[in-house]
XYZ file of C-alpha atoms in Angstrom:
345
model
C -5.941 -16.471 -1.474
C -8.264 -14.539 -3.768
C -11.834 -15.733 -3.084
C -13.313 -13.042 -5.527
C -11.572 -11.249 -8.247
C -10.908 -7.497 -8.010
C -13.621 -6.895 -10.882
C -16.159 -9.107 -8.640
C -15.542 -7.032 -5.669
C -16.404 -3.986 -7.171
C -19.618 -5.172 -8.501
C -20.660 -6.559 -4.930
C -19.540 -3.493 -3.262
C -21.382 -1.691 -6.183
C -24.817 -3.452 -5.516
C -24.540 -3.230 -1.870
C -24.075 0.293 -1.848
C -27.187 0.442 -3.642
C -29.421 -1.526 -1.643
C -28.336 0.411 1.456
C -29.311 3.807 -0.154
C -32.674 2.257 -1.445
C -33.216 0.714 2.558
C -32.393 4.061 3.987
C -34.902 5.994 1.500
C -37.542 3.759 2.210
C -36.946 4.018 6.440
C -36.738 7.818 5.995
C -39.818 8.094 4.153
C -41.705 5.863 6.621
C -39.943 8.265 9.458
C -40.954 11.486 7.891
C -44.898 10.099 7.322
C -44.610 9.276 11.250
C -43.612 12.345 12.563
C -46.038 14.082 10.367
C -48.858 11.734 11.406
C -48.101 12.267 15.065
C -49.176 16.140 14.700
C -52.677 14.930 14.450
C -52.575 12.268 17.260
C -55.375 13.137 19.765
C -56.107 11.185 22.966
C -59.803 10.702 24.403
C -61.657 8.150 26.244
C -61.735 5.490 23.276
C -57.808 6.102 23.314
C -55.680 7.554 20.563
C -56.960 8.211 17.025
C -56.277 11.042 14.167
C -58.094 14.160 14.144
C -57.112 16.280 10.848
C -59.734 18.897 11.604
C -57.464 20.460 14.952
C -56.206 23.714 15.069
C -52.265 23.241 15.361
C -50.059 26.436 17.287
C -47.018 26.972 16.823
C -44.699 26.540 20.116
C -43.932 30.079 21.291
C -42.073 29.307 24.488
C -38.755 31.566 24.540
C -35.834 29.398 23.656
C -32.731 29.777 25.907
C -29.331 30.411 24.161
C -26.589 27.787 25.233
C -23.542 29.856 26.361
C -20.844 30.256 24.487
C -18.034 27.407 24.388
C -14.821 28.706 26.268
C -12.658 27.275 23.368
C -12.674 27.752 19.625
C -13.259 25.195 17.085
C -10.169 25.795 15.594
C -8.476 24.604 18.467
C -10.569 21.179 18.558
C -9.720 20.450 15.038
C -5.811 21.013 15.584
C -6.321 18.617 18.416
C -8.020 16.021 16.517
C -5.296 16.085 13.694
C -2.458 15.753 16.175
C -4.063 12.700 17.820
C -4.672 10.936 14.653
C -0.813 11.612 13.558
C -0.042 9.947 16.765
C -1.876 7.126 16.486
C -1.041 6.341 12.602
C 2.541 5.451 14.047
C 4.401 6.711 10.549
C 7.823 7.492 10.754
C 9.727 9.528 8.200
C 12.603 7.335 7.070
C 16.051 8.369 6.607
C 18.453 5.800 5.768
C 20.451 3.894 3.352
C 20.114 1.112 0.840
C 22.334 -1.901 0.194
C 22.529 -2.892 -3.380
C 23.238 -6.609 -4.845
C 26.880 -5.045 -5.787
C 27.336 -3.961 -1.920
C 26.412 -7.522 -0.858
C 28.391 -9.273 -3.497
C 31.960 -7.127 -3.321
C 32.170 -5.257 -0.039
C 30.140 -6.766 2.915
C 33.039 -6.012 5.287
C 32.488 -1.916 3.939
C 28.863 -2.271 4.565
C 29.703 -3.473 8.137
C 32.120 -0.759 8.617
C 29.589 2.163 7.279
C 26.906 0.742 9.303
C 28.931 0.823 12.579
C 30.369 4.350 11.422
C 26.971 6.077 10.862
C 24.528 7.351 13.021
C 22.301 9.306 11.193
C 19.677 6.945 9.810
C 16.830 5.085 11.405
C 16.119 2.833 8.206
C 17.998 0.219 6.096
C 16.811 -1.348 3.627
C 18.516 -4.198 1.681
C 18.129 -6.250 -1.912
C 17.145 -9.617 -0.652
C 16.182 -10.990 -4.223
C 17.274 -10.378 -7.903
C 15.448 -9.305 -11.201
C 16.365 -12.905 -12.235
C 15.313 -14.499 -9.582
C 17.885 -15.908 -7.415
C 17.677 -15.429 -3.321
C 20.156 -13.502 -2.039
C 19.682 -14.970 1.762
C 18.496 -18.749 2.679
C 15.117 -19.159 1.460
C 12.838 -22.260 2.738
C 10.523 -21.523 -0.203
C 9.940 -24.584 -2.633
C 12.158 -23.946 -5.574
C 13.732 -21.297 -4.493
C 17.346 -21.122 -6.386
C 20.241 -18.775 -4.221
C 22.493 -16.520 -5.995
C 25.742 -17.510 -6.794
C 27.504 -14.170 -7.060
C 27.496 -13.753 -3.553
C 28.110 -15.644 -0.421
C 24.402 -16.317 1.042
C 25.421 -17.211 4.496
C 27.089 -13.915 4.763
C 24.359 -12.229 4.004
C 22.320 -14.364 6.368
C 24.658 -13.262 9.320
C 24.229 -9.619 8.124
C 20.187 -9.693 8.284
C 20.314 -11.145 11.571
C 22.914 -8.525 12.906
C 20.462 -5.819 11.034
C 17.500 -6.984 12.496
C 18.519 -6.701 16.278
C 19.493 -2.845 15.746
C 17.147 -0.570 18.195
C 15.303 1.866 16.366
C 15.871 1.208 12.641
C 13.619 0.000 10.199
C 14.662 -2.928 8.383
C 13.232 -2.916 4.776
C 13.704 -6.031 2.227
C 13.538 -4.942 -1.571
C 12.115 -7.351 -3.698
C 11.740 -6.990 -7.459
C 7.454 -7.656 -7.806
C 7.239 -9.555 -10.866
C 10.460 -9.989 -12.617
C 11.585 -13.558 -11.808
C 13.060 -15.671 -14.518
C 14.111 -18.575 -12.730
C 10.026 -18.815 -11.301
C 8.326 -18.044 -14.513
C 10.475 -20.863 -16.389
C 9.142 -23.235 -13.903
C 5.682 -22.188 -14.037
C 5.146 -20.527 -17.225
C 1.447 -20.554 -17.376
C 1.924 -17.974 -14.726
C 3.854 -15.741 -16.923
C 3.339 -12.818 -19.403
C 3.007 -14.531 -22.681
C 2.895 -13.544 -26.054
C 0.768 -13.935 -28.795
C 2.930 -17.037 -30.112
C 3.041 -18.531 -26.632
C 6.836 -17.762 -26.143
C 7.005 -15.604 -22.671
C 7.442 -11.593 -22.961
C 10.989 -10.464 -21.979
C 11.709 -6.893 -20.497
C 15.034 -4.913 -21.664
C 17.050 -6.864 -19.104
C 16.212 -10.094 -21.065
C 13.582 -10.970 -17.998
C 10.505 -12.940 -17.920
C 7.752 -10.887 -15.621
C 5.136 -12.830 -13.730
C 1.538 -12.451 -14.520
C 0.206 -10.375 -11.255
C -3.479 -11.289 -12.024
C -2.222 -15.135 -11.190
C -3.714 -16.276 -7.971
C -0.003 -18.520 -7.356
C 1.995 -15.403 -8.243
C -0.048 -13.612 -5.544
C 0.483 -16.530 -2.888
C 4.302 -16.827 -4.141
C 4.875 -13.227 -3.091
C 2.740 -13.595 -0.045
C 5.055 -16.192 1.037
C 8.249 -14.632 0.261
C 6.908 -11.273 2.527
C 5.982 -13.732 5.424
C 9.144 -15.680 5.345
C 11.227 -12.277 5.168
C 8.692 -11.227 8.344
C 10.194 -14.280 10.441
C 13.743 -13.480 9.742
C 13.118 -9.890 11.167
C 12.363 -7.314 8.389
C 9.806 -4.760 9.436
C 8.729 -3.995 6.048
C 8.923 -5.615 2.440
C 9.133 -3.208 -0.669
C 7.994 -5.256 -3.733
C 9.348 -3.070 -6.160
C 8.567 -2.104 -9.762
C 5.045 -2.883 -9.169
C 3.108 -2.023 -12.399
C 2.052 -4.009 -15.558
C 4.729 -3.407 -18.415
C 3.387 -1.404 -21.286
C 4.070 -3.440 -24.310
C 1.633 -4.129 -26.786
C 3.768 -7.255 -27.474
C 1.928 -9.212 -24.315
C -1.123 -11.173 -25.196
C -3.627 -10.070 -22.575
C -6.905 -11.760 -22.755
C -10.064 -11.819 -20.294
C -12.526 -9.697 -19.110
C -10.308 -7.403 -16.744
C -7.975 -4.514 -17.868
C -4.217 -4.499 -16.781
C -4.575 -1.754 -14.283
C -7.383 -4.026 -12.657
C -4.762 -6.912 -12.570
C -2.417 -4.835 -10.585
C -5.083 -3.207 -8.394
C -6.016 -6.894 -7.989
C -2.661 -8.168 -6.677
C -2.027 -5.303 -4.515
C -5.313 -5.685 -2.705
C -5.138 -9.268 -2.104
C -1.128 -8.748 -1.173
C -2.301 -6.402 1.298
C -5.203 -8.857 2.720
C -2.910 -11.636 2.783
C -0.347 -9.375 4.878
C -3.413 -7.862 6.930
C -2.300 -8.322 11.059
C 0.985 -9.747 10.013
C 3.998 -8.366 11.811
C 5.620 -6.939 8.415
C 3.943 -4.287 6.464
C 3.687 -3.894 2.613
C 5.633 -1.159 0.662
C 5.148 -0.844 -3.224
C 7.275 0.676 -5.749
C 4.709 3.097 -7.422
C 3.380 6.389 -8.072
C 0.179 5.246 -9.175
C -2.542 6.775 -6.388
C -5.055 3.628 -6.907
C -2.180 1.196 -6.506
C -0.629 3.042 -3.208
C -4.018 3.085 -1.981
C -3.264 -0.757 -0.835
C 0.165 -0.170 1.090
C 1.789 1.425 3.919
C 4.305 3.219 2.030
C 5.186 4.038 -1.744
C 8.801 3.862 -2.859
C 9.687 6.418 -6.052
C 13.150 5.652 -7.638
C 14.391 9.036 -9.194
C 16.896 11.961 -8.764
C 14.424 14.212 -9.950
C 13.722 16.467 -6.552
C 11.471 18.617 -8.869
C 8.651 15.938 -8.990
C 8.137 16.223 -5.319
C 5.392 18.312 -5.082
C 3.510 16.338 -8.365
C 4.079 13.509 -6.523
C 2.657 14.554 -3.101
C -0.350 16.319 -4.615
C -1.041 12.969 -6.527
C -1.204 10.984 -3.286
C -2.052 13.004 -0.704
C -5.854 11.659 -1.296
C -4.767 8.318 -0.539
C -1.513 8.598 2.077
C -2.675 10.118 5.204
C 0.583 11.414 6.077
C 2.416 11.929 2.726
C 6.187 13.001 4.160
C 6.327 9.828 6.056
C 4.622 7.396 3.495
C 6.463 8.741 0.666
C 10.436 7.398 -0.034
C 12.454 8.111 -2.339
C 15.121 6.027 -3.588
C 17.846 8.436 -4.683
C 21.660 8.858 -5.030
C 21.015 12.403 -5.456
C 22.229 14.904 -2.252
C 19.497 17.533 -3.012
C 18.015 18.180 0.383
C 14.374 18.765 -1.107
C 14.026 14.740 -1.072
C 14.186 15.539 2.713
C 10.659 16.656 3.254
C 9.634 12.868 2.616
C 11.650 9.980 3.172
C 14.636 9.249 1.549
C 16.948 6.536 1.118
C 20.445 6.593 -0.283
C 23.141 4.347 -0.980
C 25.343 3.231 1.777
C 28.583 3.135 -0.250
C 29.355 4.875 -3.625
C 29.570 1.982 -6.049
C 30.449 1.587 -9.563
C 28.593 0.067 -11.899
């Protein structure tokens, strides 16, 4: 869990950078002084000493030009870029998402569609409700199983999907919307000024992103999903609610709280078999994850999303994934996840 807060880590990094800059400046001055004095060093029977009266002459030895290279500089740059891209291992995702409704009502149709289609390399599965219940048999303390579906059948589906070759399996988890957990751990939820818990438009309680325990809880979910065979976990809606009703006090901002959560989740899952994905279009948050997922049907925003995220994502085509039910082919310039089945909400 977190040893230093996000704010403290920024202060430490800034202090270290300043100290290194000062040290490098001192070393540079010393090196320049040594180089300058070297011009006046003379040697005689008594040894080496400085002679400031000597007349220095420029070296007039003809310089031999190095032969021109047989390849262009542009070629070297192109080769390096291709090598870096290969090493990143990023793959653009084209696939389908399976919703809560599909799991509850249409498991047979889900299996039939997965067997029929062959145009995908990724499947995303809802594994947890915005109300806090789990769609699979979780071993996490206090985890509540969903009652709207047969969890054992979802367990079997997950096992089947995990065995598919060449298919990236992604678990979608609402990041902070979790009334089940919030009611049992009210100090870890977002409060109102009167002490009650804040609710969103779905009447759901949200967890405090800056809480060590909340970050540990989310990390535990991710590691459990890794054990089930998931390749990536998407913590969706990864943001701090923009509501003045939330009572937020302390020495950090709401943005810093979100960045702290992203930072520590990234650290907790480092070197694990599961990759961290976040539901965000915020470049500061995106810097901490493997991919960002953006839910929209508006393809006209793609260029602006790519422009905003290109400085923190090395391969925007592979690392930006759109969750959409639109068939607009412009989405295919990046990753795209579309519904496996047509459904009526």
